[in-house]
Coordinates of C-alpha atoms in Angstrom, one line a residue:
M290 CA 1.8 81.9 106.7
S291 CA 5.2 81.4 107.9
Q292 CA 7.7 84.1 108.5
C293 CA 10.0 82.6 105.8
N294 CA 7.1 82.7 103.3
D295 CA 6.2 86.2 104.3
I296 CA 9.8 87.5 103.8
L297 CA 10.0 85.8 100.5
N298 CA 6.8 87.1 99.2
Y299 CA 7.8 90.5 100.4
L300 CA 11.0 90.3 98.4
I301 CA 9.3 89.0 95.3
S302 CA 6.5 91.4 95.1
V303 CA 8.5 94.5 94.1
P304 CA 11.6 94.1 92.0
G305 CA 14.7 95.5 93.7
R306 CA 12.9 95.5 97.2
K307 CA 15.2 94.9 100.1
I308 CA 14.5 94.0 103.8
D309 CA 16.4 94.5 107.0
T310 CA 15.8 93.5 110.6
W311 CA 13.7 96.5 111.5
T312 CA 11.5 96.1 108.5
S313 CA 11.0 92.4 109.1
Y314 CA 10.1 93.3 112.7
E315 CA 7.6 95.9 111.8
L316 CA 5.9 93.9 109.0
F317 CA 6.1 90.4 110.3
H318 CA 7.1 90.6 114.0
C319 CA 10.2 88.6 113.0
T320 CA 13.2 89.3 115.3
T321 CA 15.5 86.7 113.8
L322 CA 15.7 87.8 110.1
A323 CA 19.2 86.4 109.7
V324 CA 18.1 83.0 110.7
R325 CA 15.0 83.2 108.4
I326 CA 17.3 84.2 105.5
Q327 CA 19.5 81.3 106.3
D328 CA 16.5 79.0 106.2
L329 CA 15.4 80.5 102.9
R330 CA 18.9 80.2 101.4
H331 CA 18.9 76.5 102.3
D332 CA 15.4 76.0 100.8
L333 CA 16.5 77.8 97.5
K334 CA 19.4 75.3 97.2
V335 CA 16.8 72.5 97.3
K336 CA 14.2 74.2 95.1
P337 CA 15.5 77.2 93.2
L338 CA 13.4 80.3 92.8
I339 CA 12.7 81.0 89.1
L340 CA 11.2 84.3 88.2
N341 CA 10.8 85.3 84.5
G342 CA 13.0 82.5 83.4
K343 CA 15.9 83.5 85.7
E344 CA 17.1 81.8 88.8
Y345 CA 17.3 84.2 91.9
F346 CA 19.3 84.0 94.9
I347 CA 19.1 85.9 98.2
D348 CA 22.1 88.2 98.5
D349 CA 23.0 90.8 101.2
E350 CA 24.8 94.0 101.7
L351 CA 26.2 95.8 104.7
V352 CA 24.8 99.2 105.3
T353 CA 26.0 101.8 107.9
E354 CA 23.5 104.4 109.0
N355 CA 23.8 106.6 112.0
K356 CA 27.1 104.9 113.0
K357 CA 25.4 101.5 113.1
T358 CA 26.0 98.7 110.6
F359 CA 23.5 96.1 109.5
S360 CA 22.5 93.7 106.8
R361 CA 20.0 94.3 104.1
Y362 CA 18.8 91.3 102.0
F363 CA 17.5 91.3 98.5
L364 CA 16.9 88.9 95.5
S365 CA 19.8 88.8 93.0
P366 CA 20.0 87.0 89.7
L367 CA 23.6 86.2 90.4
K368 CA 25.0 83.9 93.0
P369 CA 26.9 85.7 95.7
K370 CA 30.2 84.2 94.6
E371 CA 29.6 85.0 91.0
K372 CA 28.7 88.6 91.8
Q373 CA 32.0 89.0 93.6
M374 CA 33.9 87.6 90.6
V375 CA 32.2 90.0 88.3
M376 CA 33.0 92.9 90.5
F377 CA 36.7 92.1 90.4
D378 CA 36.9 91.1 86.8
V379 CA 39.3 93.1 84.7

């Protein structure tokens, strides 16, 4: 199985599950998570991911722990731009 498939299956298997670079390295020996996420996002534009009748997208958040900042990726039913619009909607 490819690293992209491994990562996507990991995110799908448990609702709300997130992945970061360290987790991807420990589980899949993947040192290029950001590139694999970019590949998955491109693939999902071509063939959307539908779960329980909803379309899902790969979103990310910046996390700071121990004075280090990194990205965590997760599945979201909202497109990243729509999510930003909702957050600032008054």
